[in-house]
PDB file of C-alpha atoms in Angstrom:
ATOM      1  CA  UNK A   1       0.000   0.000   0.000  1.00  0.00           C
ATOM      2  CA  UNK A   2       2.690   2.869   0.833  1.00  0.00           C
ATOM      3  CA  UNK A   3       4.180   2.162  -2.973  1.00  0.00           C
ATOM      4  CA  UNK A   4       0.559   2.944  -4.310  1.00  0.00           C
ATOM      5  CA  UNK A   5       0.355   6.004  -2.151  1.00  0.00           C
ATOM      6  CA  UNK A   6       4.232   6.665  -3.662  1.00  0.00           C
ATOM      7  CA  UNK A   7       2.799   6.196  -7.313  1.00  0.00           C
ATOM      8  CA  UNK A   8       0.468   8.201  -7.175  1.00  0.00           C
ATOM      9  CA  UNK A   9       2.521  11.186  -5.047  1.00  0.00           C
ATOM     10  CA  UNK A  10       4.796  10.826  -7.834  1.00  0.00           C
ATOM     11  CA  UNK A  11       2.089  11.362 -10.532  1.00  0.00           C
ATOM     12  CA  UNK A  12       0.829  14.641  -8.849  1.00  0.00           C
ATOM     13  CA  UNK A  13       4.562  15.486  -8.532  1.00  0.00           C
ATOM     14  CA  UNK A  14       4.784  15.927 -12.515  1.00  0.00           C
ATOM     15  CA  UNK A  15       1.908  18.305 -12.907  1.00  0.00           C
ATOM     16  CA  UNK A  16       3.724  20.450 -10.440  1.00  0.00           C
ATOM     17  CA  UNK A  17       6.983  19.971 -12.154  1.00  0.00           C
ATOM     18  CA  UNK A  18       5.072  21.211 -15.158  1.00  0.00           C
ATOM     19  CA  UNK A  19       4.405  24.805 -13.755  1.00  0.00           C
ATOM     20  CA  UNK A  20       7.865  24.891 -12.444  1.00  0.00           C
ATOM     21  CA  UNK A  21       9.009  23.951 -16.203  1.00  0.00           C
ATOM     22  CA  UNK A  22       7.504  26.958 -17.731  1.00  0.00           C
ATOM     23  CA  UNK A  23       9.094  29.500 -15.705  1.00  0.00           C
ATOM     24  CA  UNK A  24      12.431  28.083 -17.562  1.00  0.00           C
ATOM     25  CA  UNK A  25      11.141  27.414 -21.019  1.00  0.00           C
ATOM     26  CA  UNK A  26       8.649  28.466 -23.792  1.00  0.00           C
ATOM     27  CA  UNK A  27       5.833  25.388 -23.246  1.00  0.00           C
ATOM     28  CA  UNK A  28       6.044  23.122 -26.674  1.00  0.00           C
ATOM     29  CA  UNK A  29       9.636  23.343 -26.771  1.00  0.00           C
ATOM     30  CA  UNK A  30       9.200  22.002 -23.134  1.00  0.00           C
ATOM     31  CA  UNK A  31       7.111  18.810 -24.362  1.00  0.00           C
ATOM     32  CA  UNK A  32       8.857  18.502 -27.686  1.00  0.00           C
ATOM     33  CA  UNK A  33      12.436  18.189 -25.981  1.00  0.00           C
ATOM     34  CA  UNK A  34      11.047  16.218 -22.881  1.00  0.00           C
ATOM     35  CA  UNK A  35       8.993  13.574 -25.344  1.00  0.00           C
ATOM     36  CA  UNK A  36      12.115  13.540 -27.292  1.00  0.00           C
ATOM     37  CA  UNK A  37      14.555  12.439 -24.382  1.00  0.00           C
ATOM     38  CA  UNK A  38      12.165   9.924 -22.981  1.00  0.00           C
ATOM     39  CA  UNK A  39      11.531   8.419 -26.504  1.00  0.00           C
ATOM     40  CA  UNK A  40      15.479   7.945 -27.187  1.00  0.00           C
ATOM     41  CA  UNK A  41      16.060   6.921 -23.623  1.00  0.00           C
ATOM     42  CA  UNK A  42      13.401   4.045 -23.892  1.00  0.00           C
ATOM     43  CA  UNK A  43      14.588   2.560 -27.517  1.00  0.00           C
ATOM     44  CA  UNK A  44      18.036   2.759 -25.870  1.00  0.00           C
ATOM     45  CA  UNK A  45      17.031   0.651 -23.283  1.00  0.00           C
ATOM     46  CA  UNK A  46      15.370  -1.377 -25.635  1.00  0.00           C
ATOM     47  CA  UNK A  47      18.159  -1.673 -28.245  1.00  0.00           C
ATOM     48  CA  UNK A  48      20.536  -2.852 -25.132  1.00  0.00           C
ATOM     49  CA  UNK A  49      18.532  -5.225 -23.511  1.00  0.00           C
ATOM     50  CA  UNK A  50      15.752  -6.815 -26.000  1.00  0.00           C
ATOM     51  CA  UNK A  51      17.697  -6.219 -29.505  1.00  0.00           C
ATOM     52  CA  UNK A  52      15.704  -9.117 -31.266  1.00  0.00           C
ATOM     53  CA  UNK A  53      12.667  -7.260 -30.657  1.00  0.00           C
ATOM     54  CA  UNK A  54      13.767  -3.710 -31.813  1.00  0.00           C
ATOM     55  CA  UNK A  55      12.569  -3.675 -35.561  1.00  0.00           C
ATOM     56  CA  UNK A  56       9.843  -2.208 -37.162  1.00  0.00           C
ATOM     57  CA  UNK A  57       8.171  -3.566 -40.317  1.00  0.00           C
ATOM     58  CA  UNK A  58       6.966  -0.483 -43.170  1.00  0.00           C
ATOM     59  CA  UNK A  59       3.057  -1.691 -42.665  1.00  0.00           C
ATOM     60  CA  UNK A  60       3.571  -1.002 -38.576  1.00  0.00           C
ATOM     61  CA  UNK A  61       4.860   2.674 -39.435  1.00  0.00           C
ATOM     62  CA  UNK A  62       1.835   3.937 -39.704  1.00  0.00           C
ATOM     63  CA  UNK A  63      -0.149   2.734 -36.815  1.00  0.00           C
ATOM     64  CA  UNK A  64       3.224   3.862 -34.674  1.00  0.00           C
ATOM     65  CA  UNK A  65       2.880   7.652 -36.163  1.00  0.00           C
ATOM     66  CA  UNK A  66      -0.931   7.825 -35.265  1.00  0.00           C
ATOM     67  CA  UNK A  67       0.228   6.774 -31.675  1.00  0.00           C
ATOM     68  CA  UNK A  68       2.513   9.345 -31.622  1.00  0.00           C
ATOM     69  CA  UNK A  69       0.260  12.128 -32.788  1.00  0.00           C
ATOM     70  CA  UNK A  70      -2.569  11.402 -30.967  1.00  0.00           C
ATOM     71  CA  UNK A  71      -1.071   9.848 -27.357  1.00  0.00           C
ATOM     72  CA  UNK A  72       2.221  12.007 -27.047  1.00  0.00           C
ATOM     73  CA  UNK A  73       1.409  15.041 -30.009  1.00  0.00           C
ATOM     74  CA  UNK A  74      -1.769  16.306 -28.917  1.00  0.00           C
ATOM     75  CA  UNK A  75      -2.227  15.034 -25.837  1.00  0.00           C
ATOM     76  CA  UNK A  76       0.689  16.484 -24.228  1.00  0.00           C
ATOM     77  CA  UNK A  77       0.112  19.815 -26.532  1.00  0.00           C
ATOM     78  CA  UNK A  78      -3.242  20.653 -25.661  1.00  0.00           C
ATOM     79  CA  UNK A  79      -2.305  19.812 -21.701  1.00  0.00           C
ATOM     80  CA  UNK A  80       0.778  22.243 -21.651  1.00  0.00           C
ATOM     81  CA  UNK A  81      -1.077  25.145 -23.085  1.00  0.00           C
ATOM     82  CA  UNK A  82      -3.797  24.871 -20.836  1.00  0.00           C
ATOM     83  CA  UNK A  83      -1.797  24.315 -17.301  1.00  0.00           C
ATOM     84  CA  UNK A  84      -0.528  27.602 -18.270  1.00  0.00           C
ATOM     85  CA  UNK A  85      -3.570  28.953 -17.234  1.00  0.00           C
ATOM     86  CA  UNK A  86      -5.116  26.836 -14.351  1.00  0.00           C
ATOM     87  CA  UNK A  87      -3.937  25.495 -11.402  1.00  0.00           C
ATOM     88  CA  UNK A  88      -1.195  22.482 -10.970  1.00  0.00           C
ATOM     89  CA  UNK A  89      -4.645  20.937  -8.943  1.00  0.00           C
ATOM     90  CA  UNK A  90      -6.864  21.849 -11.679  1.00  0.00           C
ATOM     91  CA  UNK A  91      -5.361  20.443 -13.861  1.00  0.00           C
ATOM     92  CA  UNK A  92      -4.591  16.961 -12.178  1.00  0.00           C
ATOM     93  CA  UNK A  93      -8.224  16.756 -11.344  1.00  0.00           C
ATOM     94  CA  UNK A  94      -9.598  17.212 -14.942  1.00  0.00           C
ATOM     95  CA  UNK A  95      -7.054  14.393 -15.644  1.00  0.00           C
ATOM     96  CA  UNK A  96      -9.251  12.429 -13.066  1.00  0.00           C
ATOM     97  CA  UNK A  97     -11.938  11.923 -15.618  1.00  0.00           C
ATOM     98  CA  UNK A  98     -10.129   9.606 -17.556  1.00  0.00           C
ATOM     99  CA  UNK A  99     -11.872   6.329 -16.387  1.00  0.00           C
ATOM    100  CA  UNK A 100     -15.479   7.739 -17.364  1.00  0.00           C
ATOM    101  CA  UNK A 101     -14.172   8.956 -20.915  1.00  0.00           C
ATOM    102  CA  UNK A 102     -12.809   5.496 -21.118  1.00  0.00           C
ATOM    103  CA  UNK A 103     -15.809   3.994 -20.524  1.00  0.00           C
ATOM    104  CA  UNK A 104     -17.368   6.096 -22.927  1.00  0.00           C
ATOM    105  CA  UNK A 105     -15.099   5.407 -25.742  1.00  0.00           C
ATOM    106  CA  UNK A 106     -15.294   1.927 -25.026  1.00  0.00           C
ATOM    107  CA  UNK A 107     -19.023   2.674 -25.092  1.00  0.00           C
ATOM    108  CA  UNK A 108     -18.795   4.291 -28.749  1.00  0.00           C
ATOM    109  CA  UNK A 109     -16.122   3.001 -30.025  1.00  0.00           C
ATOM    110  CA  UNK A 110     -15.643  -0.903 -28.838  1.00  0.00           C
ATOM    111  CA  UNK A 111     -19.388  -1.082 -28.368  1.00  0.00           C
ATOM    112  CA  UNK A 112     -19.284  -2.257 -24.960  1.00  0.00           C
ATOM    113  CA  UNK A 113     -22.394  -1.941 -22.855  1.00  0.00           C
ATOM    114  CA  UNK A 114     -23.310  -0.140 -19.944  1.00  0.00           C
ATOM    115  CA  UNK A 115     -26.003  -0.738 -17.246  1.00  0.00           C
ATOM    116  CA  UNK A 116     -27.929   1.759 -15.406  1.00  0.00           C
ATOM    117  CA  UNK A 117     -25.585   2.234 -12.581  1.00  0.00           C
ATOM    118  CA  UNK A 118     -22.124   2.434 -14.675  1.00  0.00           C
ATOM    119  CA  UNK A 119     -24.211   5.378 -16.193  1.00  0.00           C
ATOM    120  CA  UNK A 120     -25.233   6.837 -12.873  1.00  0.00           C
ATOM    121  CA  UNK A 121     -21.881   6.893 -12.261  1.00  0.00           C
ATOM    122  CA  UNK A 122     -20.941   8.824 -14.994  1.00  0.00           C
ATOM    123  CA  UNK A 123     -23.270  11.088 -14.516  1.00  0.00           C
ATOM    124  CA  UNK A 124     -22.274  11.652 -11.005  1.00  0.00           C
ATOM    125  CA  UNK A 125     -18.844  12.220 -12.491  1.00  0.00           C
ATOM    126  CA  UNK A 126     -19.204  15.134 -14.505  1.00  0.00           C
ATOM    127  CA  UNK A 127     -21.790  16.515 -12.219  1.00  0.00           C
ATOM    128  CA  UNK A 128     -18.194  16.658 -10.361  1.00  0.00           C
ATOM    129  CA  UNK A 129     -16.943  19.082 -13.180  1.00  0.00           C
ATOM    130  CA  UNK A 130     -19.013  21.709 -12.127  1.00  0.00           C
ATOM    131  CA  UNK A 131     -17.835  23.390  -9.209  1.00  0.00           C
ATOM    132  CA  UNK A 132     -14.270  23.040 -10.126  1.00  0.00           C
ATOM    133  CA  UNK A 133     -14.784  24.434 -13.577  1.00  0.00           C
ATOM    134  CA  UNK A 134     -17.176  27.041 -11.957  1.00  0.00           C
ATOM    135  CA  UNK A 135     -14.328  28.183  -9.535  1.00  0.00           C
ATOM    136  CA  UNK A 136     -11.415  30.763 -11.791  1.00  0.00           C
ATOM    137  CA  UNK A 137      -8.335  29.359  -9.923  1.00  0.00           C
ATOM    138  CA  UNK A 138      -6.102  32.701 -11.082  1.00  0.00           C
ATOM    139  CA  UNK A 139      -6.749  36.050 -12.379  1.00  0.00           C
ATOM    140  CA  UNK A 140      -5.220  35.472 -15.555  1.00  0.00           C
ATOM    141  CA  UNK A 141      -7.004  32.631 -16.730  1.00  0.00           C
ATOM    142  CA  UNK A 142      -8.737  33.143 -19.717  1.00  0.00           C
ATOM    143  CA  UNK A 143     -11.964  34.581 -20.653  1.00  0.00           C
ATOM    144  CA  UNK A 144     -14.632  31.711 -20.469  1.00  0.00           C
ATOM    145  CA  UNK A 145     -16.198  30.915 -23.810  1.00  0.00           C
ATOM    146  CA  UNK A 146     -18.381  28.310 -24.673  1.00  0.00           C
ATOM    147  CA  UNK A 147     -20.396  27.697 -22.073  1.00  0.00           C
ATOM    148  CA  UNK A 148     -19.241  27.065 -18.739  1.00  0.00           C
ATOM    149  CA  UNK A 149     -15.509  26.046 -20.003  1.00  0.00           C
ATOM    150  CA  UNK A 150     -12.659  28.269 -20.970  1.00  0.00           C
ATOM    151  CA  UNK A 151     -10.665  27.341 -23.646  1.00  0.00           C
ATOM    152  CA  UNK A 152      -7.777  26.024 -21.456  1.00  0.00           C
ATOM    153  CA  UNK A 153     -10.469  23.666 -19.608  1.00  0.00           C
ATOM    154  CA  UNK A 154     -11.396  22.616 -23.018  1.00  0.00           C
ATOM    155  CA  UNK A 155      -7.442  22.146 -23.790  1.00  0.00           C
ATOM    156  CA  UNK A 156      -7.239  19.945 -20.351  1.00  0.00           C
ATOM    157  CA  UNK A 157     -10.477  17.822 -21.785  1.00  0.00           C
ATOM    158  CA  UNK A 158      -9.236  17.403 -25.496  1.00  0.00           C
ATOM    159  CA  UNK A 159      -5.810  15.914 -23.446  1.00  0.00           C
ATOM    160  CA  UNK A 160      -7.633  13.744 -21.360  1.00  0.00           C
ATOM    161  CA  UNK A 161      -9.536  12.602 -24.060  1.00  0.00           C
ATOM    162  CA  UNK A 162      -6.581  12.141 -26.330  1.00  0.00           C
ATOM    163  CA  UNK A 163      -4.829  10.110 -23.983  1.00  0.00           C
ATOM    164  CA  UNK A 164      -7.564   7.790 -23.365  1.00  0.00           C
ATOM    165  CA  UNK A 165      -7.746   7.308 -26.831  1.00  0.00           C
ATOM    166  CA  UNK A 166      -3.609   6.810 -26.945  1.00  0.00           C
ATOM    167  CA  UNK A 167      -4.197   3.986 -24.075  1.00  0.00           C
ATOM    168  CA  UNK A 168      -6.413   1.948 -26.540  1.00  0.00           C
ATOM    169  CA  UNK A 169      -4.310   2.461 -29.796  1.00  0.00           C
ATOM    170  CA  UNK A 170      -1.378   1.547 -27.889  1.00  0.00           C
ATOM    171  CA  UNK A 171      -3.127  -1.381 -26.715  1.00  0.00           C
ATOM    172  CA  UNK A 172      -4.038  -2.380 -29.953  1.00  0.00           C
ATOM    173  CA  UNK A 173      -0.849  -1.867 -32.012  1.00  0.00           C
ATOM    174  CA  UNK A 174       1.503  -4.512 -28.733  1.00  0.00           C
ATOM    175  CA  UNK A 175      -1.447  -6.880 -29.229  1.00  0.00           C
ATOM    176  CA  UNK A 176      -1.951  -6.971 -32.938  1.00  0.00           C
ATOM    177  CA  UNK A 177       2.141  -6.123 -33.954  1.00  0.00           C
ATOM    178  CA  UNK A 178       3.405  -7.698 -30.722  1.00  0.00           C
ATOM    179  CA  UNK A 179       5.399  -4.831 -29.884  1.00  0.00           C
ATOM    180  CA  UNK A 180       6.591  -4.589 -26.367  1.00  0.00           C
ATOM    181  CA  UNK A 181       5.637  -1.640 -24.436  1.00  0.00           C
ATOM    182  CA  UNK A 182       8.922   0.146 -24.327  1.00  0.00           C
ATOM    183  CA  UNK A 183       9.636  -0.204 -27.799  1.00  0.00           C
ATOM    184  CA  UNK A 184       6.061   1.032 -28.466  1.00  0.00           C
ATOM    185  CA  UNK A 185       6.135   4.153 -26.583  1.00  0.00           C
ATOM    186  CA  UNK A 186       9.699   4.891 -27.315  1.00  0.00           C
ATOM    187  CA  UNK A 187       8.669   5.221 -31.303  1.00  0.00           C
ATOM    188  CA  UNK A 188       5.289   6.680 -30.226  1.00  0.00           C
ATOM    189  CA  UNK A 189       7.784   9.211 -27.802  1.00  0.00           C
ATOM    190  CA  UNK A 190      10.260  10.114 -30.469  1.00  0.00           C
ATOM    191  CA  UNK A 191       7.712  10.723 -32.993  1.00  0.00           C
ATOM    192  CA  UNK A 192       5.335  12.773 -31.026  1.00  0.00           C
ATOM    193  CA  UNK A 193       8.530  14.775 -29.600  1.00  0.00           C
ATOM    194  CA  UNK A 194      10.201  15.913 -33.009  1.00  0.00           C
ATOM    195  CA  UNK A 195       6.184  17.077 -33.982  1.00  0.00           C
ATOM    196  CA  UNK A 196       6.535  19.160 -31.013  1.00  0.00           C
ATOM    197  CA  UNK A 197       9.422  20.537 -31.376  1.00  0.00           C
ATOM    198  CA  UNK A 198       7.965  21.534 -34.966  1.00  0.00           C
ATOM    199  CA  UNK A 199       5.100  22.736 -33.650  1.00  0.00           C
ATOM    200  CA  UNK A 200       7.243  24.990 -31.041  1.00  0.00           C
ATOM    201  CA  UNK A 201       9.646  26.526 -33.691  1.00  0.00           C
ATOM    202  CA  UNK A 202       6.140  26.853 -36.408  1.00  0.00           C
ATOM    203  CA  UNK A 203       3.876  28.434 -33.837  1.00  0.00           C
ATOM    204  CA  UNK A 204       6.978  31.609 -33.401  1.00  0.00           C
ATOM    205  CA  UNK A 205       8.649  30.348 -29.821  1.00  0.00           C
ATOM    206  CA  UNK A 206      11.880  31.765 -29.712  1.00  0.00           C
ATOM    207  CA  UNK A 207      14.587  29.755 -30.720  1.00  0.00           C
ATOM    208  CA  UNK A 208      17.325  31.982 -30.343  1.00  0.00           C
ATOM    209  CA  UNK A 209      18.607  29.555 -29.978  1.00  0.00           C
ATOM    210  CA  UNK A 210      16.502  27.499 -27.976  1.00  0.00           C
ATOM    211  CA  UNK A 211      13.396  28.835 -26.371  1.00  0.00           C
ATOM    212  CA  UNK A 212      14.979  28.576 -22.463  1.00  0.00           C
ATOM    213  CA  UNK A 213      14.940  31.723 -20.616  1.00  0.00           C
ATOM    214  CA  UNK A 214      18.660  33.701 -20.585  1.00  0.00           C
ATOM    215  CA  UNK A 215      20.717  31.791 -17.818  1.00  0.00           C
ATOM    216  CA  UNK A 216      17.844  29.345 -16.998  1.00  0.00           C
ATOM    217  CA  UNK A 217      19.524  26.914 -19.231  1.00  0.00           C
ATOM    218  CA  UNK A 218      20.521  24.361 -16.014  1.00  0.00           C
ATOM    219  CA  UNK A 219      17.210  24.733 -14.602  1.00  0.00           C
ATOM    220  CA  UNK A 220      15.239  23.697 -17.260  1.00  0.00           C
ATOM    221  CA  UNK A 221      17.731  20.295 -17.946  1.00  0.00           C
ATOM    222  CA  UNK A 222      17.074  19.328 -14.085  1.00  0.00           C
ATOM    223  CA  UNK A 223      13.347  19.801 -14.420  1.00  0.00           C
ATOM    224  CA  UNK A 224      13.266  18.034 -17.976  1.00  0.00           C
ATOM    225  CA  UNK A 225      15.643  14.985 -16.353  1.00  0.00           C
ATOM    226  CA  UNK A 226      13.489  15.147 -12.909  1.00  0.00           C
ATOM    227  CA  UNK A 227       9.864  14.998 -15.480  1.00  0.00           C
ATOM    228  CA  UNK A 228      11.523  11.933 -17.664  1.00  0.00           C
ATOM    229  CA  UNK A 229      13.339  10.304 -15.016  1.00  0.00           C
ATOM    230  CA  UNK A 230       9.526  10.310 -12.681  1.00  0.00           C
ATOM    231  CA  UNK A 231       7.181   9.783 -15.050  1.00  0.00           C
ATOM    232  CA  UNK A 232       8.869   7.451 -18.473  1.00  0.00           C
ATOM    233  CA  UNK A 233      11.182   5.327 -15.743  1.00  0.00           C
ATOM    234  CA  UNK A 234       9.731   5.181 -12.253  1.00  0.00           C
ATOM    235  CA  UNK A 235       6.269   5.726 -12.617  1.00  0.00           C
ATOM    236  CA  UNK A 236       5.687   3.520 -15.689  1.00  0.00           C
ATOM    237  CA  UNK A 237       7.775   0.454 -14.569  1.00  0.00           C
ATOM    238  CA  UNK A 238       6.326   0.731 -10.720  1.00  0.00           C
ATOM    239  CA  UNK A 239       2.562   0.790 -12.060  1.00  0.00           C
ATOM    240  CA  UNK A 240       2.901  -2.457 -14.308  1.00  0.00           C
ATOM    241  CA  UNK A 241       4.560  -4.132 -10.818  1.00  0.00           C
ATOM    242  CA  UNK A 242       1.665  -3.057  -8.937  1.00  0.00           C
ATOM    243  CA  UNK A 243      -0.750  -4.347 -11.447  1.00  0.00           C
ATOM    244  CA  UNK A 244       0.546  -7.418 -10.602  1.00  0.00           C
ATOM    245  CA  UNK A 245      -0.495  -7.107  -6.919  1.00  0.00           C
ATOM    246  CA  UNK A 246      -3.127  -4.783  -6.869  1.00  0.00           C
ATOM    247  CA  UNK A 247      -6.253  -5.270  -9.536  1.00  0.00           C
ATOM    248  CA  UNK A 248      -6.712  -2.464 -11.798  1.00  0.00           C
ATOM    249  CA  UNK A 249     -10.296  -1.183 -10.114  1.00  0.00           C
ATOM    250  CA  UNK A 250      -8.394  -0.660  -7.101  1.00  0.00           C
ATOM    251  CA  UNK A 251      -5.688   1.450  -9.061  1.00  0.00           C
ATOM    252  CA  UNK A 252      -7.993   3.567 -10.239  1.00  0.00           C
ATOM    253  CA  UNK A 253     -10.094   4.173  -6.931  1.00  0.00           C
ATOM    254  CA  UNK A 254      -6.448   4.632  -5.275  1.00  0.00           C
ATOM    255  CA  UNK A 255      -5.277   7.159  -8.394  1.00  0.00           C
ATOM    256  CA  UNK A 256      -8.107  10.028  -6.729  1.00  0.00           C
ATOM    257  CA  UNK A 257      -5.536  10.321  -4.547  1.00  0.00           C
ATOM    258  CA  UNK A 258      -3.854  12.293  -7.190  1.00  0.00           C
ATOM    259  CA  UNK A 259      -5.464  15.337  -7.176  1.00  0.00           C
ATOM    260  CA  UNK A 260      -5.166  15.436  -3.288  1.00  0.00           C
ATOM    261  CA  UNK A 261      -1.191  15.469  -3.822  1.00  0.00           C
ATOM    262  CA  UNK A 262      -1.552  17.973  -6.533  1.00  0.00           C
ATOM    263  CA  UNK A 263      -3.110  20.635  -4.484  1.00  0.00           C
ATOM    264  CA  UNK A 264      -0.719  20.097  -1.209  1.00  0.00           C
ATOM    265  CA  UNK A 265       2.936  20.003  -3.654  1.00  0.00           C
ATOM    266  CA  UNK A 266       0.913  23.159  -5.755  1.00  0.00           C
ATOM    267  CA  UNK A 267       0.212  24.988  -1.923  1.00  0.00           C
ATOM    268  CA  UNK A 268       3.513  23.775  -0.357  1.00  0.00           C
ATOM    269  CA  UNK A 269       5.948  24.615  -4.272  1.00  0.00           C
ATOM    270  CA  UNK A 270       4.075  27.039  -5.664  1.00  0.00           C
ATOM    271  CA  UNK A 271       2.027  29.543  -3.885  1.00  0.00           C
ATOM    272  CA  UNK A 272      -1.634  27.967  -5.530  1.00  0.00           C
ATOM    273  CA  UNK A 273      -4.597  28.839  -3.504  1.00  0.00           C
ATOM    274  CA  UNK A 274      -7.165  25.896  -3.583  1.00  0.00           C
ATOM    275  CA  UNK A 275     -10.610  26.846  -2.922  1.00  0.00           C
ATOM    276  CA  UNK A 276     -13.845  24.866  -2.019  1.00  0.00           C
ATOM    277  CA  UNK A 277     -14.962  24.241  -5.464  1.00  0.00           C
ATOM    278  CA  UNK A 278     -11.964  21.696  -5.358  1.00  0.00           C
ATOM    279  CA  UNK A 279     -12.925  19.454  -2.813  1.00  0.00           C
ATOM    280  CA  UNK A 280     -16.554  19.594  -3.954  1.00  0.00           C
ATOM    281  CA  UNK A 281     -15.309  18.192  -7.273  1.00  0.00           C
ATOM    282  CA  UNK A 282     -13.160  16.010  -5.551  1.00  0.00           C
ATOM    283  CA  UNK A 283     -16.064  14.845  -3.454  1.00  0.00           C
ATOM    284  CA  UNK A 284     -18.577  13.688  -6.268  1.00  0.00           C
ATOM    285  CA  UNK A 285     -15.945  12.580  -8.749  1.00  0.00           C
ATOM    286  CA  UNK A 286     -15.140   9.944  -6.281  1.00  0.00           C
ATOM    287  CA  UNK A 287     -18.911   9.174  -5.562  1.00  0.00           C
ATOM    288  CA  UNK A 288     -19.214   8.936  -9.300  1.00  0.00           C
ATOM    289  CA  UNK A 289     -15.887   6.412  -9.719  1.00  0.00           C
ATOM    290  CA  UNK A 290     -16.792   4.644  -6.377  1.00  0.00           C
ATOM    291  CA  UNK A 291     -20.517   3.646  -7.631  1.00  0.00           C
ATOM    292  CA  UNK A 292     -19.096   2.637 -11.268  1.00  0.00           C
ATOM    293  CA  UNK A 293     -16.455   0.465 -10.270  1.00  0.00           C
ATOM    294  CA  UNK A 294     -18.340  -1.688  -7.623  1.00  0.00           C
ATOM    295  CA  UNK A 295     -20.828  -2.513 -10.880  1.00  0.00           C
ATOM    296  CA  UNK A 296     -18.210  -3.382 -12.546  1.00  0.00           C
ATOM    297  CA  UNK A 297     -16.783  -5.806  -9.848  1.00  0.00           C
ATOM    298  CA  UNK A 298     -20.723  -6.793  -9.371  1.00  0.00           C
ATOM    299  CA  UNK A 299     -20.904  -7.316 -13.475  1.00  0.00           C
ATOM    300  CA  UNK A 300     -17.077  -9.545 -13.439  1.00  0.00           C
ATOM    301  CA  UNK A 301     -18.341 -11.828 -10.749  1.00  0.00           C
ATOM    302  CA  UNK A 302     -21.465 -12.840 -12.859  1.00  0.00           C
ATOM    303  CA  UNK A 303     -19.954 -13.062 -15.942  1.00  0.00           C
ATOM    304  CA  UNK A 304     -17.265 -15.336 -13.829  1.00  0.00           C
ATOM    305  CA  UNK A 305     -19.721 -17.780 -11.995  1.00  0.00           C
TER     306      UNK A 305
END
């Protein structure tokens, strides 16, 4: 249990690492160079220790590059420009809806079905969206615009959603190209990394000749190392051991610890005030995730009997 706690401390860690980041470097130079490091870092690994497996057929290529565009490109993309202008907490929390948009897009998309309560659930959910979207967590946020969301709440959603989607492709491509996962994400890294770094030196950063702040050149490198190192080598090897011990309904009651950590490193590192609105949100999107998950453990046991 204290290494699930750790995880998840360690997730929340990287959002605030992420605000900390952009006070050293223009924001898609930030993701390009990161995604870039963690890419070549993993096919390293992968070209040292599993060589047989490191080879790519010309019919895979494509499947790799949609990976890349849509699970590291604009996933990562859409999430840096809108921390900019919410909260590390925020932020972390939106991320929190991922298990009901991937039950949704396995709703849509894989046609699975869901019963009354899964949907209650869900509903519950993003009933939870409200306050926190409600509550303006700085002064310069951005003008709200369509509806009740601003345009960087709709760049956290379109990030959340994008990874979800990511999870499934990537799913896909090591079960139908038996790719391992390293060698998987370290072509989906790398690819979605150089489009980023594109994308930074296209939409007018300044690369003058990098877009780091004067002097803040060390600073950025120990952020970008302390991002890569937590999140592509720790985080991702210690949550496949603890799938081993720990089902996956449990890891993803356990992961609404996240935004809790989020808030107390974003108070504690950076000065964030967290309001009430959060820990309404908080409150129903664990009612929500809470009543979904025991029908699913409810709907397993049938189908197992």
């Amino acid at each position: 249990m204290p290494l699930v706690i750790l995880l998840f401390a360690m997730f929340a860690s990287l959002f605030t690492l992420s605000k900390s980041a952009l006070e050293f470097s223009e924001p898609f130079f930030l993701i390009g160079s990161r995604m870039t490091f963690a890419g070549l870092i993993l096919l390293v690994h992968q070209g040292i220790f599993n060589r047989q497996a490191f080879k790519i057929k010309f019919s895979q290529f494509l499947p790799l590059v949609t990976l890349g565009l849509v699970s590291i490109y604009i996933t990562n993309i859409a999430e840096i420009w809108g921390i900019q202008y919410m909260s590390s907490a925020k932020a972390c929390l939106i991320y929190s809806l991922s298990p009901f948009l991937a039950a949704l897009v396995a709703f849509w998309v894989l046609k699975e079905k869901l019963s009354s309560k899964k949907w209650l659930g869900l509903f519950i959910g993003f009933i939870g969206l409200v306050p926190i979207l409600y509550a303006q967590s700085s002064p310069s946020e951005l003008a709200k615009d369509l509806l009740i969301f601003s345009w960087s709440e709709m760049a956290m959603i379109v990030a959340v959603i994008a990874s979800v989607y990511g999870w499934i492709l990537l799913k896909k491509i090591i079960n139908q190209y038996r790719f391992t996962p390293i060698m998987a994400n370290g072509v989906s890294m790398l690819i979605g990394g150089v489009l980023a770094l594109f994308h930074s030196y296209l939409s007018g950063e300044s690369w003058t000749p990098f877009p780091i702040v004067e002097n803040k050149m060390m600073s950025f490198i120990e952020v970008t190392v302390w991002m890569t190192l937590i999140s592509n080598v720790i985080c991702y090897n210690l949550y496949g051991y603890l799938l081993k011990r720990f089902s996956a309904t449990f890891m993803s009651l356990a992961g609404l610890v996240t935004p809790l950590f989020a808030s107390l490193f974003g108070w504690y590192f950076l000065d964030e005030v967290i309001t009430w609105h959060f820990y309404a949100s908080m409150i129903l999107f664990s009612i929500g995730l809470t009543i979904f998950y025991h029908e699913e453990i409810r709907m397993t046991a049938n189908v197992n009997v």
